Structures are given as C-alpha cells and as structure tokens.
mmCIF file of C-alpha atoms and ligand atoms in Angstrom:
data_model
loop_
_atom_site.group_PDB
_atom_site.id
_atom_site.type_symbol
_atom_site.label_atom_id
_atom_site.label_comp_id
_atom_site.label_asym_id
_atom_site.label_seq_id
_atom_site.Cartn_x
_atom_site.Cartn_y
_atom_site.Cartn_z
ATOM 1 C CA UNK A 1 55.533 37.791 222.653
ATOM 2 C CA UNK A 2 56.987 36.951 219.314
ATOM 3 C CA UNK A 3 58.981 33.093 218.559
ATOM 4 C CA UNK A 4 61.372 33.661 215.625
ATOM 5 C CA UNK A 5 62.623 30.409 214.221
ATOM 6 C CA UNK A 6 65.526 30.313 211.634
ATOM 7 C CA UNK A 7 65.600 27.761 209.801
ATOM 8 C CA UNK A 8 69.446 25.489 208.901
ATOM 9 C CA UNK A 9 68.153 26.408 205.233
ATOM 10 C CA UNK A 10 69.065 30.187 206.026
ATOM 11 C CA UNK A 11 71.650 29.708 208.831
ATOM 12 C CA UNK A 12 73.740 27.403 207.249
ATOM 13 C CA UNK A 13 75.134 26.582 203.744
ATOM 14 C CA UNK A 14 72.917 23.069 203.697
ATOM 15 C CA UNK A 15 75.217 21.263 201.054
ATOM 16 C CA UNK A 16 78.717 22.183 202.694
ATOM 17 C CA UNK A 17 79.569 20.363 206.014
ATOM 18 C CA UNK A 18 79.700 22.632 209.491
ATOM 19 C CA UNK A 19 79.294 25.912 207.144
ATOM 20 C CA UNK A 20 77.619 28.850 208.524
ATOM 21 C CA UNK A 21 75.875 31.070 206.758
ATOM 22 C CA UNK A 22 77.477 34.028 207.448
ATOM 23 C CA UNK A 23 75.804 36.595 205.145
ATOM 24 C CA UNK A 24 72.604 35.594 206.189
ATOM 25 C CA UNK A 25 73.534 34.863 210.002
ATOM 26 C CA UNK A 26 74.760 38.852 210.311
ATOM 27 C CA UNK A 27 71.764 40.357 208.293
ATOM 28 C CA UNK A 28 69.069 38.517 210.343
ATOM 29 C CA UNK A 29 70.973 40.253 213.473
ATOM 30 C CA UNK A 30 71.029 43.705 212.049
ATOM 31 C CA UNK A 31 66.924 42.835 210.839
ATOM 32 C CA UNK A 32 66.044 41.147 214.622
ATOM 33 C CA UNK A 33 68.206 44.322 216.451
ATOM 34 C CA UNK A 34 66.301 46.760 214.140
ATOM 35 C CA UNK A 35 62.603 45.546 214.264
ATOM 36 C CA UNK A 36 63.360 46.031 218.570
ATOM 37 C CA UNK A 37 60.283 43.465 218.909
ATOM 38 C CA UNK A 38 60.178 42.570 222.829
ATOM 39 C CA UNK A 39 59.593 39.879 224.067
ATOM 40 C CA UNK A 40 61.430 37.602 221.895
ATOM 41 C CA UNK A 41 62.503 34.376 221.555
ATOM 42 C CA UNK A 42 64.816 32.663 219.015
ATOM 43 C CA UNK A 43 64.959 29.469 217.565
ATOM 44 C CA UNK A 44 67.058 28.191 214.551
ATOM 45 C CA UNK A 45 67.669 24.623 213.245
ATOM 46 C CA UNK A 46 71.050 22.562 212.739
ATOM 47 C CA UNK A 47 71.046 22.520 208.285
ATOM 48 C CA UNK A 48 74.738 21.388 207.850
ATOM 49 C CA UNK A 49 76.288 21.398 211.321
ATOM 50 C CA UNK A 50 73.530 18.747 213.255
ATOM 51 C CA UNK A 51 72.073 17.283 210.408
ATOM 52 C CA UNK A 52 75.514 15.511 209.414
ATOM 53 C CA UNK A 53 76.680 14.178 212.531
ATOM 54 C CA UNK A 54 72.897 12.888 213.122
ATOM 55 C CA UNK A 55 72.343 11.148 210.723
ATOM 56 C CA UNK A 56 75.954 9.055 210.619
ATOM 57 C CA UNK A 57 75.299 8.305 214.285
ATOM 58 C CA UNK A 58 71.442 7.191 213.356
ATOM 59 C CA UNK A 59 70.387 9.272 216.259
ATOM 60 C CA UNK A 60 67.233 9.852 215.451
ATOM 61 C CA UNK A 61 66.480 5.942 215.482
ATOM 62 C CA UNK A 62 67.282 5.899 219.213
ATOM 63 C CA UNK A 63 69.741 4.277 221.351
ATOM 64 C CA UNK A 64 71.055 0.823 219.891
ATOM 65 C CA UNK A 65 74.518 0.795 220.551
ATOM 66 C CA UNK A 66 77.624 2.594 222.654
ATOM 67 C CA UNK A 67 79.138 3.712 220.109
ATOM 68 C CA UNK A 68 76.096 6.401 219.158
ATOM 69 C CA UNK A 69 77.498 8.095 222.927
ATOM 70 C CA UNK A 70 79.815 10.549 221.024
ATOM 71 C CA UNK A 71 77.703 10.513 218.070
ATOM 72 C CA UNK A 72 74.835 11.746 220.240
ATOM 73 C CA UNK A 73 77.190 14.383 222.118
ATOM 74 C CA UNK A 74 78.782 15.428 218.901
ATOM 75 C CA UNK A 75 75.700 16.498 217.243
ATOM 76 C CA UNK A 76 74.963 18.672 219.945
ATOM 77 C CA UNK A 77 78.297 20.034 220.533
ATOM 78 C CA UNK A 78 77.948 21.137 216.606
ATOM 79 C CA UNK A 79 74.387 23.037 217.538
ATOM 80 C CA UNK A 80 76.419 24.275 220.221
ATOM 81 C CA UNK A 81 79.609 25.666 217.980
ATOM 82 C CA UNK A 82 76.374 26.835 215.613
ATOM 83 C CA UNK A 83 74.306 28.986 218.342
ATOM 84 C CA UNK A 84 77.328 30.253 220.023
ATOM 85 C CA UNK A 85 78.936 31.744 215.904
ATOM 86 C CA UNK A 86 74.436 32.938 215.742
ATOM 87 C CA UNK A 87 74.280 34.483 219.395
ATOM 88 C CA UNK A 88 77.801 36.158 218.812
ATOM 89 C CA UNK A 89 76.328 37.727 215.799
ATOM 90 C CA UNK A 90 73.256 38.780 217.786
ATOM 91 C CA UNK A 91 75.334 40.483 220.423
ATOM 92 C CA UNK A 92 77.502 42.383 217.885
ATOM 93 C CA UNK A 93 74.836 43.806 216.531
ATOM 94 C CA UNK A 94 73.650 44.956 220.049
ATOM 95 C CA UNK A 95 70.323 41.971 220.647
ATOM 96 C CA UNK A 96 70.684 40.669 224.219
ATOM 97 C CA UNK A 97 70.976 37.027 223.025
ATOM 98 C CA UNK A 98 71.606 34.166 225.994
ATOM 99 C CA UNK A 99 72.118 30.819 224.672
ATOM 100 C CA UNK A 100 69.674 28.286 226.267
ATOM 101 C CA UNK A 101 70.677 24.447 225.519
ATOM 102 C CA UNK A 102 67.640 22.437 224.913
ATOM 103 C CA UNK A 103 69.100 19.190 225.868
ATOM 104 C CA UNK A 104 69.861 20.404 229.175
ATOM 105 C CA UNK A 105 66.486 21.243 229.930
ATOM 106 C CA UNK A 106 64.079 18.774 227.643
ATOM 107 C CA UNK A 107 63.546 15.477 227.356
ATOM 108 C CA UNK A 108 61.562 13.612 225.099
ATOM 109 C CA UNK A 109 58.781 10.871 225.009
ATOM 110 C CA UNK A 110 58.911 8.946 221.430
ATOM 111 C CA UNK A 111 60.575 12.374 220.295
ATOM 112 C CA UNK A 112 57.756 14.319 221.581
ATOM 113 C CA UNK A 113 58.109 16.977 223.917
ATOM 114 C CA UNK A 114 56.302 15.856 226.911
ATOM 115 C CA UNK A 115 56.482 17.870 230.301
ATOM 116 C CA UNK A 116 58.405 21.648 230.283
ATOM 117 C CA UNK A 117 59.681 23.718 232.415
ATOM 118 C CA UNK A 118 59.820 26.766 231.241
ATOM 119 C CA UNK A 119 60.708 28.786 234.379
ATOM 120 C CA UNK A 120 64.058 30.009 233.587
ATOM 121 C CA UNK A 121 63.104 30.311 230.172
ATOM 122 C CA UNK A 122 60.236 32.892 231.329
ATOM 123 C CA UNK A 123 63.128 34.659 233.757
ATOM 124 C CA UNK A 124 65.465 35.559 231.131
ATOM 125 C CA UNK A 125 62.461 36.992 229.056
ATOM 126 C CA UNK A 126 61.371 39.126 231.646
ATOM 127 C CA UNK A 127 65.267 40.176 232.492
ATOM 128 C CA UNK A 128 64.997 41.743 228.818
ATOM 129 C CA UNK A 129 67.228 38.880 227.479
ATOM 130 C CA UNK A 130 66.612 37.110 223.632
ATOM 131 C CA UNK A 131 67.037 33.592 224.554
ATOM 132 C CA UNK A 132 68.481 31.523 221.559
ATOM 133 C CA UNK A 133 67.682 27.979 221.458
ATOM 134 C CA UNK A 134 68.244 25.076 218.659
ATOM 135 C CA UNK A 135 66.780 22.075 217.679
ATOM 136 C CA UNK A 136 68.896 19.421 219.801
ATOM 137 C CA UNK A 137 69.828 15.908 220.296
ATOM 138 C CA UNK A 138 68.260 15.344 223.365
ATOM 139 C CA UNK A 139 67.775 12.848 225.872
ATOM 140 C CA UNK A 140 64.154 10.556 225.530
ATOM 141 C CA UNK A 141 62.896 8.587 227.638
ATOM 142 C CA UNK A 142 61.255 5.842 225.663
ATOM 143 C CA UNK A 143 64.029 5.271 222.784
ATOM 144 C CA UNK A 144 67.326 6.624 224.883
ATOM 145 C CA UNK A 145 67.806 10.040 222.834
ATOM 146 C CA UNK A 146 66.092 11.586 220.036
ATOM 147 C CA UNK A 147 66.683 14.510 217.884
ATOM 148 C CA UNK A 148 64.591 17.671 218.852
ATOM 149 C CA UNK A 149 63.541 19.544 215.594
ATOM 150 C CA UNK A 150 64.065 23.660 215.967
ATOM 151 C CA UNK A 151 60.220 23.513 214.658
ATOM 152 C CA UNK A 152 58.569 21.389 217.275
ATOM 153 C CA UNK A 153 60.640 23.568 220.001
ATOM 154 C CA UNK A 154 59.484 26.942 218.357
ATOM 155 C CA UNK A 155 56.193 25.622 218.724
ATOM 156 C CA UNK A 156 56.094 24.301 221.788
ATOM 157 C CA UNK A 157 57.877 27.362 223.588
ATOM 158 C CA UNK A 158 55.036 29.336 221.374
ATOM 159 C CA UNK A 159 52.112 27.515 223.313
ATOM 160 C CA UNK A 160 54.095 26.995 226.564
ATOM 161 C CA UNK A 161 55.026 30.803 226.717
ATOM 162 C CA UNK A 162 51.784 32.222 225.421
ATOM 163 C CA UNK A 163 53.428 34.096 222.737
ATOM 164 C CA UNK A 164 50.825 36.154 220.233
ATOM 165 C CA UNK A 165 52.958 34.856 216.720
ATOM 166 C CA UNK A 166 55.256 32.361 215.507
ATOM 167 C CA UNK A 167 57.191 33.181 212.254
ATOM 168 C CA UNK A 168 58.980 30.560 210.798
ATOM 169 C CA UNK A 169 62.099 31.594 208.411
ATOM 170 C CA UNK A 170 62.974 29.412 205.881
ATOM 171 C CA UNK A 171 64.368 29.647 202.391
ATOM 172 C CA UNK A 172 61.017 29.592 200.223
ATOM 173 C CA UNK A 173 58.255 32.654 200.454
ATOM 174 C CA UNK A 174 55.706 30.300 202.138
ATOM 175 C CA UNK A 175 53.677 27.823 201.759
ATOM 176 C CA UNK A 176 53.366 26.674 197.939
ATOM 177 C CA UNK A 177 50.797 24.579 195.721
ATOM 178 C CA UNK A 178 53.616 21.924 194.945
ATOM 179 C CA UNK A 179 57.785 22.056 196.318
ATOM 180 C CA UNK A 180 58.427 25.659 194.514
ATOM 181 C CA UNK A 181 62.035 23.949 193.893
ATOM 182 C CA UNK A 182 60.931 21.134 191.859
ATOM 183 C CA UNK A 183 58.126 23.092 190.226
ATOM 184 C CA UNK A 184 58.391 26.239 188.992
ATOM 185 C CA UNK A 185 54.639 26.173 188.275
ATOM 186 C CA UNK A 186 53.696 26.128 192.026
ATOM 187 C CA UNK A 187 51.878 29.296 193.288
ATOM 188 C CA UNK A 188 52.093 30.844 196.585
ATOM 189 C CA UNK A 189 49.703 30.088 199.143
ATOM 190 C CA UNK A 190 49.453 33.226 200.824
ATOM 191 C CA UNK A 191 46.695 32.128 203.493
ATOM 192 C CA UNK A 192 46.497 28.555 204.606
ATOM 193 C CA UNK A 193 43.552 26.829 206.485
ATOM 194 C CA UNK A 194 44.450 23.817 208.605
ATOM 195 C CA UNK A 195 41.948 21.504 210.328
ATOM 196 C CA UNK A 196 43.867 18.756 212.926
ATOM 197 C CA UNK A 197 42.204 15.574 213.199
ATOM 198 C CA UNK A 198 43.759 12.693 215.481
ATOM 199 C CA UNK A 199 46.932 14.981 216.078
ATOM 200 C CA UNK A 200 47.589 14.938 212.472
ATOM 201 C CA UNK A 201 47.653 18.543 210.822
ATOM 202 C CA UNK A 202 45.610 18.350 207.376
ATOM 203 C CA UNK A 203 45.379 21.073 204.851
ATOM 204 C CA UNK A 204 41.699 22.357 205.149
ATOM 205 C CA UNK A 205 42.124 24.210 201.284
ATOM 206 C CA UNK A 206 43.999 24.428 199.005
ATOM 207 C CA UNK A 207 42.916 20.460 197.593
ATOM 208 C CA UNK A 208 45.390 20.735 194.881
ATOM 209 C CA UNK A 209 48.732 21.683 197.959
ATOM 210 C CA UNK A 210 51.396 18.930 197.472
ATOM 211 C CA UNK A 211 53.211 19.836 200.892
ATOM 212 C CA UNK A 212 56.064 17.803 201.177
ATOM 213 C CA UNK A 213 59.981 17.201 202.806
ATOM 214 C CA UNK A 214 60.747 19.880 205.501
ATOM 215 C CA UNK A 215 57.602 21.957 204.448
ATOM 216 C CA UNK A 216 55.646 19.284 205.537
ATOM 217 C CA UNK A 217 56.707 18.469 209.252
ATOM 218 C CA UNK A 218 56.861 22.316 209.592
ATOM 219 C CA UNK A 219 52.938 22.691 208.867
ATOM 220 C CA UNK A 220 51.890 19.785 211.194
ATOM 221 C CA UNK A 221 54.024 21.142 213.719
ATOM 222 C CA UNK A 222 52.577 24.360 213.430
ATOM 223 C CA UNK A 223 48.915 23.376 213.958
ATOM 224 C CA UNK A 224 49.682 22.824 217.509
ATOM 225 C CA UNK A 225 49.844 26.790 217.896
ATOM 226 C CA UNK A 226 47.147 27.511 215.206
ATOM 227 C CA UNK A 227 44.788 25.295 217.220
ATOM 228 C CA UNK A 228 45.815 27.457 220.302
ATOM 229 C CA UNK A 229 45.380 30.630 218.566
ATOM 230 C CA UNK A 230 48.621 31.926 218.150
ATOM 231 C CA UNK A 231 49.063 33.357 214.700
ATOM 232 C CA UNK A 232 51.645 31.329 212.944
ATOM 233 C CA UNK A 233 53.767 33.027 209.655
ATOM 234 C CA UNK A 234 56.305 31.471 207.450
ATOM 235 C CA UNK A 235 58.695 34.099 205.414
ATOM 236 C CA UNK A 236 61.543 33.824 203.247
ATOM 237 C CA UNK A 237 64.480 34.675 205.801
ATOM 238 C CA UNK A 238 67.238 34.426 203.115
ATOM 239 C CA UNK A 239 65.221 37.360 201.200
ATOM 240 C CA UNK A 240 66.507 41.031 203.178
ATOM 241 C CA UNK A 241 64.266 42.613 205.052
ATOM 242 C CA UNK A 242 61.485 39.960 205.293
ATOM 243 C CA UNK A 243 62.162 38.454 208.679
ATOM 244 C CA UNK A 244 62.202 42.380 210.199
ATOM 245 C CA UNK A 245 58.684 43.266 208.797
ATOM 246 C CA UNK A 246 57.460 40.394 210.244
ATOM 247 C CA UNK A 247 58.897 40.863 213.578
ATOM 248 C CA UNK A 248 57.078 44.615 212.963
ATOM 249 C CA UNK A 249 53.960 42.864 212.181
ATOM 250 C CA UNK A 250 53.992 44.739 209.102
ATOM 251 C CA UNK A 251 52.856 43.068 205.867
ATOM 252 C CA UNK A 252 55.238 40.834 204.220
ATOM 253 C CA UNK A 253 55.565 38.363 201.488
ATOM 254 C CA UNK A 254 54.988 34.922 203.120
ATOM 255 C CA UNK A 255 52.028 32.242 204.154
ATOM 256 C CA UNK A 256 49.608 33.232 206.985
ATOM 257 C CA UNK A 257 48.081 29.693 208.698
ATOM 258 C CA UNK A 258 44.525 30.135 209.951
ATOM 259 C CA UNK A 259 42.354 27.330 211.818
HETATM 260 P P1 LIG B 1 64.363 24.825 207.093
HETATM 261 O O1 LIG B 1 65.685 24.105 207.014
HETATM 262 O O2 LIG B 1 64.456 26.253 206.660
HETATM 263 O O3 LIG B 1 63.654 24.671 208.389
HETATM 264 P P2 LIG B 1 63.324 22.798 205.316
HETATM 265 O O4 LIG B 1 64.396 22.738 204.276
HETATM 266 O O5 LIG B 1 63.263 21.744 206.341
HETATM 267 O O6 LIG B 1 63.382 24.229 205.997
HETATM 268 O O7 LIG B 1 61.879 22.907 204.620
HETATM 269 C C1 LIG B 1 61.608 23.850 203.622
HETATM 270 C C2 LIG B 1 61.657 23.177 202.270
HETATM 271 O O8 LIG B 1 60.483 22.401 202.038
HETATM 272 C C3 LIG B 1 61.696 24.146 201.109
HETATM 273 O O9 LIG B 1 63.024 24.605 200.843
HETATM 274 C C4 LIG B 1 61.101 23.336 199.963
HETATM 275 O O10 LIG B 1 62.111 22.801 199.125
HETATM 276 C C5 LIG B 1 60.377 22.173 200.650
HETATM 277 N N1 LIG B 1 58.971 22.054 200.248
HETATM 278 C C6 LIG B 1 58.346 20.913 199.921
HETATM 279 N N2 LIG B 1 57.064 21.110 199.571
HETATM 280 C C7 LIG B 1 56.841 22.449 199.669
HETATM 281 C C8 LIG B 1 55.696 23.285 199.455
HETATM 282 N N3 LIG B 1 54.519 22.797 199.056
HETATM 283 N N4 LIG B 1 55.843 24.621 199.681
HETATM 284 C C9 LIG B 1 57.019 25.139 200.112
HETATM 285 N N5 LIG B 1 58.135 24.394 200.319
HETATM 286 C C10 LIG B 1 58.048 23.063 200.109
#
C-alpha cells in the first residue's frame, strides 16, 4: 500500500488566494492514473485555499472566541472546494478517487492525532477506491479545534494502514543541505538518516543539514513511519513525471529517509 501526499506547494498557486494549481493538479492525475499503483491513498495540503482563512481566524491557536466558529468552518469548507476541483481531476482522468473529510472522522489531542478509526477508510481501499483526504481544521479536544497538517495525516494513515511507502510531493527535489531557495549552494541529500529521541525527529547525518520552515515539520513527521519501517520518499511533484516513478517504485530524483 502506497500514501501519496501532495503538497499546497504543488496543488495550489501558494502566493495567490483560493488558486488552484491547475497544470499541476491535472498532470499529477494523468501521472497517479498511469503508474495504476493499488492500494492507494491520497493526501494533499491546503497552500493558498486553508492556509489563508487559518491563519486570519488564528485557528491553529485554538478556541478563544465565537467569532473563530465560521473562521474554523470556512477553512475547511475551502479544503473542501480544494479536494472536490483535485478528486474531479482524478476522476477525469479515470482514478477512482472518494473524498474522505478528515474533520468528520478525527479529532485531535493538543493537535495530535490521538485515537483512529480507520474502518471505513480500510473499506473503500479494499472496494478498489483512491480515497483523497486533506489536511483539515478539525475538532481537538484539549484546545477546541486545531488545524490537521496533510503531513501528520499522511503519516499517520501510513502507520495506521500498514502501507509499505510514503512519498511526500513537494516543490523542491528532496531533502537539501540548507533551504535550496535561499541557497543556491545547498546540495541534495539523496539518503537521509534520522534517529528520534523523546518524540523529536533529529537528523542522524548530514551535521552540516540546515532543515528548516515546511521541510522541517515534514521530516519530524515522517520519523513516525521511518521508525515503523515504512519507507518514506520526498520528490519534486511540480517536476513531470517524478511523482509516477515513484508510485512505480522506480528510481527517481528525490530524498530516501532511512532509520
Ligand atoms: P508543501 O507545501 O509542499 O507541503 P512546504 O512549503 O511546507 O511544502 O515545505 C517545503 C519547503 O521547505 C521548500 O519549498 C523549501 O523552501 C523549504 N525548506 C527549508 N529548508 C529546506 C531544506 N533543508 N531542504 C529542502 N527544503 C527546505
């Protein structure tokens, strides 16, 4: 069983308000419908549609006041408008996508994923449906709601569902020495050692990694399945024909993590 996340760096235009990606959104469906890897699940992440509406609301802070209500159901509804434009694609190009809400299903504990039930989840799977899920604003039940990151879902459905990989799409090659953005220096890591002390993922090489921003949560939330031996992969998704030799299992451009 494979976990495909997409990241809102590939899905969405990140600077530009409630802008889908649309180039990218209808090649990853041709690339996910041609590499025919079953089972699958797929994840993506909010970029400019939940992101946004978050953050104005301060959702991610918790419950303070009444008027965060629609700020909290707004930034779902916008992952909602998001997966059903990214499941639409999938079906054109002939994936059996089903869109599974997170928030209707998870709660969290300090934003942790506690307890899952991953029945239905399971069902669909062995129906022969793609289920397509999101990071969420979801209901928690220590702060009131939280915001549920598309990379601590793909990993927890990864351990949860005993899947054999993980690849993470984003919109760098991998894994690099220093933010390859803000230093065109940095190299590409191309395998990546982690050791997890206390819960907190630690980067066993590589001494001279500066792994910061969005890179960084997505490596300590990918320990969790490297510690359980599922193979995690990150790949460029915005770069054609990545994402599908992944899915293949064929080599590809990207950063392996080992334990
Ligand atoms: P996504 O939205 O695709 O899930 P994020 O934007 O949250 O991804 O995280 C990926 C970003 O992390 C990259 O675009 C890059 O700018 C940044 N980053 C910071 N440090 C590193 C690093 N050492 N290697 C790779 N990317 C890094």
């Amino acid at each position: 069983m494979l976990i495909l996340k997409l990241g809102g760096s590939v899905v969405t235009h990140k600077e530009k308000p409630f802008t889908p990606h649309a180039e990218n959104i209808t090649r990853l469906a041709a690339e996910i419908a041609e590499a025919d890897a079953q089972p699958l699940v797929v994840v993506h992440g909010g970029g400019s549609y939940g992101h946004p509406v978050a953050t104005e609301y301060r959702i991610a802070e918790g419950y303070r006041e009444p008027t965060q209500l629609t700020g909290f159901s707004k930034t779902h509804q916008a992952m909602v408008d998001l997966n059903g434009i990214i499941v639409r694609r999938l079906l054109d190009a002939g994936v059996p996508a089903f869109a599974v809400s997170p928030s209707s299903f998870i709660a969290t504990e300090g934003g942790r994923i506690t307890g899952i039930d991953l029945h239905v989840v399971e069902r669909l799977i062995e129906s022969g449906l793609v289920p397509v899920l999101y990071g969420d604003a979801v209901t928690d039940t220590s702060q009131g709601f939280a915001i549920l990151s598309g990379d601590q879902l793909a990993v927890r459905l990864a351990t949860g569902l005993g899947a054999d990989r993980v690849v993470l799409g984003s919109d760098v090659d991998g894994v690099y020495t220093n933010d390859p953005k803000l230093d065109s220096d940095a190299r590409l890591i191309e395998e990546l050692s982690l050791s997890s002390r206390g819960g907190e993922a630690k980067i066993g090489d590589a001494l001279n990694t500066d792994v910061t921003g969005g890179m960084q949560g997505k490596v300590a939330e990918a320990a969790e399945a490297v510690e359980a031996g599922i193979e995690v992969l990150l790949v460029n998704a915005t770069v054609d024909g990545r994402v599908k030799a992944a899915l293949r299992g064929e080599n590809v451009i990207g950063t392996v993590l080992k334990r």
